[in-house]
Amino acid sequence: MKSVSSMKRVLVAGSTGAGKTTLARAIAGRVAIPFHEMDALAIAGPQWAENPRLFEDVSRISSGPSWIFDSYGYPQVRDLLWSRADTIVWLDYSRPVIMRRVLRRSVARTLFRRRIFGGNVETVGDWFTADHPAWWAWSQYARRRADIATRCADPRFAPLDVIRLATPQAAREWLSVTTATGDETRRIP
């Protein structure tokens, strides 16, 4: 397995609310890889308008020598990213961990009207829609987890180094050990 310093094209994958953005930013800051927030690229403006140039934008970025994305990819760019990545860091957390995180984040965003992608804010009314992050995390948890596992085992992506982290503690330990010492990355069951 390669060392963290040799990771050049990284996807941080996991369920909605796992902490992909936080971990991706931390990795990017420690190894000087340009960080790209997938939701910020995908959401182009008010009313959650989708970026019609998402594929072109992600294709341009991912053709570069180094990058880190905080997503396993929107459907229209998923295969592109997986085929160009050299490392997958999979936050494979339990559903209770995911739900605590996504609920805490969405409550704060709603109460404090924090602007996110495209200038949008989560509202109380959004909580009653099927694509609200809390509902999405709950309903898509098993499907997302199975899809990531399938992709990690897919021969098309066999050259990928997969780092599977089962708990937030494992992620913190992996990040501190691998970036502090430059030690080889390791798979965590």
PDB file of C-alpha atoms in Angstrom:
ATOM      1  CA  MET A   1       0.000   0.000   0.000  1.00  0.00           C
ATOM      2  CA  LYS A   2       1.190   3.480  -0.735  1.00  0.00           C
ATOM      3  CA  SER A   3       1.936   6.130   1.840  1.00  0.00           C
ATOM      4  CA  VAL A   4      -0.369   9.078   2.377  1.00  0.00           C
ATOM      5  CA  SER A   5       2.199  11.330   0.767  1.00  0.00           C
ATOM      6  CA  SER A   6       1.869   9.310  -2.450  1.00  0.00           C
ATOM      7  CA  MET A   7      -1.928   9.706  -2.599  1.00  0.00           C
ATOM      8  CA  LYS A   8      -2.636  12.063  -5.473  1.00  0.00           C
ATOM      9  CA  ARG A   9      -6.235  11.461  -6.578  1.00  0.00           C
ATOM     10  CA  VAL A  10      -8.468  10.749  -3.624  1.00  0.00           C
ATOM     11  CA  LEU A  11     -12.173  10.141  -3.123  1.00  0.00           C
ATOM     12  CA  VAL A  12     -13.533  10.250   0.409  1.00  0.00           C
ATOM     13  CA  ALA A  13     -16.629   8.064   0.178  1.00  0.00           C
ATOM     14  CA  GLY A  14     -19.437   7.313   2.606  1.00  0.00           C
ATOM     15  CA  SER A  15     -23.036   7.975   3.457  1.00  0.00           C
ATOM     16  CA  THR A  16     -24.593  11.408   3.618  1.00  0.00           C
ATOM     17  CA  GLY A  17     -23.499  12.982   6.896  1.00  0.00           C
ATOM     18  CA  ALA A  18     -20.519  10.691   7.551  1.00  0.00           C
ATOM     19  CA  GLY A  19     -18.021  13.548   7.664  1.00  0.00           C
ATOM     20  CA  LYS A  20     -16.570  13.240   4.169  1.00  0.00           C
ATOM     21  CA  THR A  21     -16.015  16.974   3.737  1.00  0.00           C
ATOM     22  CA  THR A  22     -14.328  17.346   7.116  1.00  0.00           C
ATOM     23  CA  LEU A  23     -11.962  14.429   6.515  1.00  0.00           C
ATOM     24  CA  ALA A  24     -11.245  15.425   2.907  1.00  0.00           C
ATOM     25  CA  ARG A  25     -10.295  18.943   4.003  1.00  0.00           C
ATOM     26  CA  ALA A  26      -8.056  17.544   6.740  1.00  0.00           C
ATOM     27  CA  ILE A  27      -6.268  15.209   4.319  1.00  0.00           C
ATOM     28  CA  ALA A  28      -5.913  17.968   1.715  1.00  0.00           C
ATOM     29  CA  GLY A  29      -4.424  20.331   4.273  1.00  0.00           C
ATOM     30  CA  ARG A  30      -1.885  17.812   5.458  1.00  0.00           C
ATOM     31  CA  VAL A  31      -0.675  16.529   2.101  1.00  0.00           C
ATOM     32  CA  ALA A  32      -1.186  19.651  -0.047  1.00  0.00           C
ATOM     33  CA  ILE A  33      -3.734  18.163  -2.440  1.00  0.00           C
ATOM     34  CA  PRO A  34      -6.342  20.555  -3.907  1.00  0.00           C
ATOM     35  CA  PHE A  35      -9.722  19.926  -2.239  1.00  0.00           C
ATOM     36  CA  HIS A  36     -12.985  20.054  -4.212  1.00  0.00           C
ATOM     37  CA  GLU A  37     -16.376  19.981  -2.518  1.00  0.00           C
ATOM     38  CA  MET A  38     -18.651  17.917  -4.740  1.00  0.00           C
ATOM     39  CA  ASP A  39     -21.921  19.452  -3.534  1.00  0.00           C
ATOM     40  CA  ALA A  40     -20.582  22.949  -4.206  1.00  0.00           C
ATOM     41  CA  LEU A  41     -19.762  21.872  -7.766  1.00  0.00           C
ATOM     42  CA  ALA A  42     -23.094  20.085  -8.273  1.00  0.00           C
ATOM     43  CA  ILE A  43     -25.419  22.773  -6.874  1.00  0.00           C
ATOM     44  CA  ALA A  44     -25.226  25.857  -9.074  1.00  0.00           C
ATOM     45  CA  GLY A  45     -27.596  28.295  -7.451  1.00  0.00           C
ATOM     46  CA  PRO A  46     -30.772  29.104  -5.560  1.00  0.00           C
ATOM     47  CA  GLN A  47     -33.560  26.551  -5.252  1.00  0.00           C
ATOM     48  CA  TRP A  48     -30.922  23.798  -5.330  1.00  0.00           C
ATOM     49  CA  ALA A  49     -30.407  24.329  -9.074  1.00  0.00           C
ATOM     50  CA  GLU A  50     -28.163  21.667 -10.545  1.00  0.00           C
ATOM     51  CA  ASN A  51     -24.986  22.596 -12.383  1.00  0.00           C
ATOM     52  CA  PRO A  52     -25.585  21.667 -16.037  1.00  0.00           C
ATOM     53  CA  ARG A  53     -21.812  21.542 -16.564  1.00  0.00           C
ATOM     54  CA  LEU A  54     -21.065  19.185 -13.682  1.00  0.00           C
ATOM     55  CA  PHE A  55     -19.575  16.460 -15.873  1.00  0.00           C
ATOM     56  CA  GLU A  56     -17.363  18.934 -17.738  1.00  0.00           C
ATOM     57  CA  ASP A  57     -16.240  20.648 -14.515  1.00  0.00           C
ATOM     58  CA  VAL A  58     -15.428  17.393 -12.729  1.00  0.00           C
ATOM     59  CA  SER A  59     -13.754  15.986 -15.845  1.00  0.00           C
ATOM     60  CA  ARG A  60     -11.491  19.037 -16.067  1.00  0.00           C
ATOM     61  CA  ILE A  61     -10.577  18.930 -12.372  1.00  0.00           C
ATOM     62  CA  SER A  62     -10.071  15.168 -12.266  1.00  0.00           C
ATOM     63  CA  SER A  63      -7.771  15.244 -15.298  1.00  0.00           C
ATOM     64  CA  GLY A  64      -5.262  17.138 -13.149  1.00  0.00           C
ATOM     65  CA  PRO A  65      -2.338  15.476 -11.391  1.00  0.00           C
ATOM     66  CA  SER A  66      -3.767  15.682  -7.876  1.00  0.00           C
ATOM     67  CA  TRP A  67      -7.125  16.285  -6.218  1.00  0.00           C
ATOM     68  CA  ILE A  68      -9.395  15.188  -3.424  1.00  0.00           C
ATOM     69  CA  PHE A  69     -13.189  15.037  -3.640  1.00  0.00           C
ATOM     70  CA  ASP A  70     -15.515  14.584  -0.676  1.00  0.00           C
ATOM     71  CA  SER A  71     -17.890  12.254  -2.461  1.00  0.00           C
ATOM     72  CA  TYR A  72     -18.025   8.929  -4.132  1.00  0.00           C
ATOM     73  CA  GLY A  73     -19.579  10.858  -6.971  1.00  0.00           C
ATOM     74  CA  TYR A  74     -22.920  12.004  -8.261  1.00  0.00           C
ATOM     75  CA  PRO A  75     -24.303   9.436 -10.727  1.00  0.00           C
ATOM     76  CA  GLN A  76     -23.246  11.426 -13.797  1.00  0.00           C
ATOM     77  CA  VAL A  77     -19.586  11.590 -12.651  1.00  0.00           C
ATOM     78  CA  ARG A  78     -19.236   8.506 -10.462  1.00  0.00           C
ATOM     79  CA  ASP A  79     -17.532   6.202 -12.979  1.00  0.00           C
ATOM     80  CA  LEU A  80     -15.293   9.024 -14.168  1.00  0.00           C
ATOM     81  CA  LEU A  81     -14.030   9.739 -10.651  1.00  0.00           C
ATOM     82  CA  TRP A  82     -13.593   6.098  -9.717  1.00  0.00           C
ATOM     83  CA  SER A  83     -11.632   5.420 -12.890  1.00  0.00           C
ATOM     84  CA  ARG A  84      -9.292   8.370 -12.267  1.00  0.00           C
ATOM     85  CA  ALA A  85      -8.795   8.025  -8.500  1.00  0.00           C
ATOM     86  CA  ASP A  86      -5.838   6.222  -6.962  1.00  0.00           C
ATOM     87  CA  THR A  87      -7.254   6.068  -3.430  1.00  0.00           C
ATOM     88  CA  ILE A  88     -10.666   5.630  -1.830  1.00  0.00           C
ATOM     89  CA  VAL A  89     -11.009   6.545   1.826  1.00  0.00           C
ATOM     90  CA  TRP A  90     -14.302   4.921   2.819  1.00  0.00           C
ATOM     91  CA  LEU A  91     -16.050   6.191   5.931  1.00  0.00           C
ATOM     92  CA  ASP A  92     -18.035   3.011   6.556  1.00  0.00           C
ATOM     93  CA  TYR A  93     -19.756   4.115   9.752  1.00  0.00           C
ATOM     94  CA  SER A  94     -22.816   2.575  11.374  1.00  0.00           C
ATOM     95  CA  ARG A  95     -26.253   4.004  10.708  1.00  0.00           C
ATOM     96  CA  PRO A  96     -26.574   5.408  14.283  1.00  0.00           C
ATOM     97  CA  VAL A  97     -23.288   7.312  13.879  1.00  0.00           C
ATOM     98  CA  ILE A  98     -24.380   8.658  10.490  1.00  0.00           C
ATOM     99  CA  MET A  99     -27.802   9.711  11.753  1.00  0.00           C
ATOM    100  CA  ARG A 100     -26.416  11.524  14.816  1.00  0.00           C
ATOM    101  CA  ARG A 101     -24.042  13.452  12.601  1.00  0.00           C
ATOM    102  CA  VAL A 102     -26.496  14.350   9.844  1.00  0.00           C
ATOM    103  CA  LEU A 103     -29.208  15.357  12.327  1.00  0.00           C
ATOM    104  CA  ARG A 104     -26.816  17.563  14.306  1.00  0.00           C
ATOM    105  CA  ARG A 105     -25.585  19.215  11.102  1.00  0.00           C
ATOM    106  CA  SER A 106     -29.061  19.781   9.635  1.00  0.00           C
ATOM    107  CA  VAL A 107     -30.508  21.125  12.885  1.00  0.00           C
ATOM    108  CA  ALA A 108     -27.661  23.659  13.092  1.00  0.00           C
ATOM    109  CA  ARG A 109     -28.044  24.624   9.440  1.00  0.00           C
ATOM    110  CA  THR A 110     -31.799  25.096   9.862  1.00  0.00           C
ATOM    111  CA  LEU A 111     -31.691  26.990  13.172  1.00  0.00           C
ATOM    112  CA  PHE A 112     -28.854  29.299  12.180  1.00  0.00           C
ATOM    113  CA  ARG A 113     -29.894  29.563   8.519  1.00  0.00           C
ATOM    114  CA  ARG A 114     -26.388  28.737   7.366  1.00  0.00           C
ATOM    115  CA  ARG A 115     -25.853  29.306   3.681  1.00  0.00           C
ATOM    116  CA  ILE A 116     -24.526  26.304   1.858  1.00  0.00           C
ATOM    117  CA  PHE A 117     -24.080  25.302  -1.782  1.00  0.00           C
ATOM    118  CA  GLY A 118     -25.395  27.841  -4.254  1.00  0.00           C
ATOM    119  CA  GLY A 119     -26.444  30.174  -1.435  1.00  0.00           C
ATOM    120  CA  ASN A 120     -29.188  27.790  -0.319  1.00  0.00           C
ATOM    121  CA  VAL A 121     -30.336  27.252   3.253  1.00  0.00           C
ATOM    122  CA  GLU A 122     -32.040  24.261   4.832  1.00  0.00           C
ATOM    123  CA  THR A 123     -35.508  25.249   6.052  1.00  0.00           C
ATOM    124  CA  VAL A 124     -38.033  23.635   8.359  1.00  0.00           C
ATOM    125  CA  GLY A 125     -40.119  22.825   5.284  1.00  0.00           C
ATOM    126  CA  ASP A 126     -37.175  20.980   3.725  1.00  0.00           C
ATOM    127  CA  TRP A 127     -37.313  18.470   6.584  1.00  0.00           C
ATOM    128  CA  PHE A 128     -40.543  17.135   5.108  1.00  0.00           C
ATOM    129  CA  THR A 129     -39.078  16.320   1.696  1.00  0.00           C
ATOM    130  CA  ALA A 130     -37.625  12.958   0.675  1.00  0.00           C
ATOM    131  CA  ASP A 131     -34.331  14.519  -0.396  1.00  0.00           C
ATOM    132  CA  HIS A 132     -33.633  16.316   2.891  1.00  0.00           C
ATOM    133  CA  PRO A 133     -30.211  15.139   4.135  1.00  0.00           C
ATOM    134  CA  ALA A 134     -31.665  13.406   7.214  1.00  0.00           C
ATOM    135  CA  TRP A 135     -34.261  11.462   5.249  1.00  0.00           C
ATOM    136  CA  TRP A 136     -31.808  10.817   2.448  1.00  0.00           C
ATOM    137  CA  ALA A 137     -29.164   9.476   4.851  1.00  0.00           C
ATOM    138  CA  TRP A 138     -31.707   7.143   6.452  1.00  0.00           C
ATOM    139  CA  SER A 139     -33.300   5.879   3.245  1.00  0.00           C
ATOM    140  CA  GLN A 140     -30.110   5.545   1.201  1.00  0.00           C
ATOM    141  CA  TYR A 141     -27.758   4.192   3.892  1.00  0.00           C
ATOM    142  CA  ALA A 142     -27.892   0.505   2.906  1.00  0.00           C
ATOM    143  CA  ARG A 143     -27.908   1.229  -0.824  1.00  0.00           C
ATOM    144  CA  ARG A 144     -24.941   3.608  -0.649  1.00  0.00           C
ATOM    145  CA  ARG A 145     -22.966   1.212   1.542  1.00  0.00           C
ATOM    146  CA  ALA A 146     -23.646  -1.716  -0.800  1.00  0.00           C
ATOM    147  CA  ASP A 147     -22.734   0.349  -3.862  1.00  0.00           C
ATOM    148  CA  ILE A 148     -19.419   1.444  -2.388  1.00  0.00           C
ATOM    149  CA  ALA A 149     -18.603  -2.149  -1.370  1.00  0.00           C
ATOM    150  CA  THR A 150     -19.458  -3.381  -4.871  1.00  0.00           C
ATOM    151  CA  ARG A 151     -17.281  -0.722  -6.470  1.00  0.00           C
ATOM    152  CA  CYS A 152     -14.376  -1.498  -4.143  1.00  0.00           C
ATOM    153  CA  ALA A 153     -14.556  -5.148  -5.271  1.00  0.00           C
ATOM    154  CA  ASP A 154     -15.077  -4.340  -8.967  1.00  0.00           C
ATOM    155  CA  PRO A 155     -12.120  -5.443 -11.138  1.00  0.00           C
ATOM    156  CA  ARG A 156     -12.408  -2.175 -13.108  1.00  0.00           C
ATOM    157  CA  PHE A 157     -11.248  -0.362 -10.001  1.00  0.00           C
ATOM    158  CA  ALA A 158      -8.749  -2.988  -8.768  1.00  0.00           C
ATOM    159  CA  PRO A 159      -5.762  -0.607  -8.871  1.00  0.00           C
ATOM    160  CA  LEU A 160      -7.442   1.575  -6.228  1.00  0.00           C
ATOM    161  CA  ASP A 161      -6.039   1.607  -2.731  1.00  0.00           C
ATOM    162  CA  VAL A 162      -9.099   1.299  -0.460  1.00  0.00           C
ATOM    163  CA  ILE A 163      -8.830   2.525   3.102  1.00  0.00           C
ATOM    164  CA  ARG A 164     -11.982   1.443   4.937  1.00  0.00           C
ATOM    165  CA  LEU A 165     -12.566   3.206   8.245  1.00  0.00           C
ATOM    166  CA  ALA A 166     -15.352   1.744  10.393  1.00  0.00           C
ATOM    167  CA  THR A 167     -15.563   4.372  13.145  1.00  0.00           C
ATOM    168  CA  PRO A 168     -14.812   8.067  13.618  1.00  0.00           C
ATOM    169  CA  GLN A 169     -12.104   7.032  16.106  1.00  0.00           C
ATOM    170  CA  ALA A 170     -10.467   4.827  13.454  1.00  0.00           C
ATOM    171  CA  ALA A 171     -10.549   7.772  11.043  1.00  0.00           C
ATOM    172  CA  ARG A 172      -8.919  10.100  13.579  1.00  0.00           C
ATOM    173  CA  GLU A 173      -6.235   7.519  14.361  1.00  0.00           C
ATOM    174  CA  TRP A 174      -5.559   6.807  10.696  1.00  0.00           C
ATOM    175  CA  LEU A 175      -5.302  10.503   9.884  1.00  0.00           C
ATOM    176  CA  SER A 176      -2.988  11.288  12.793  1.00  0.00           C
ATOM    177  CA  VAL A 177      -0.710   8.274  12.285  1.00  0.00           C
ATOM    178  CA  THR A 178      -0.432   8.412   8.530  1.00  0.00           C
ATOM    179  CA  THR A 179       0.059  12.145   8.219  1.00  0.00           C
ATOM    180  CA  ALA A 180       2.297  12.556  11.262  1.00  0.00           C
ATOM    181  CA  THR A 181       4.741   9.797  10.383  1.00  0.00           C
ATOM    182  CA  GLY A 182       4.329   9.235   6.670  1.00  0.00           C
ATOM    183  CA  ASP A 183       3.842   5.553   7.507  1.00  0.00           C
ATOM    184  CA  GLU A 184       2.262   3.287   4.990  1.00  0.00           C
ATOM    185  CA  THR A 185      -1.498   3.451   4.839  1.00  0.00           C
ATOM    186  CA  ARG A 186      -3.303   0.409   6.124  1.00  0.00           C
ATOM    187  CA  ARG A 187      -6.674  -1.142   5.663  1.00  0.00           C
ATOM    188  CA  ILE A 188      -8.826  -0.955   8.753  1.00  0.00           C
ATOM    189  CA  PRO A 189     -11.520  -3.654   8.946  1.00  0.00           C
TER     190      PRO A 189
END
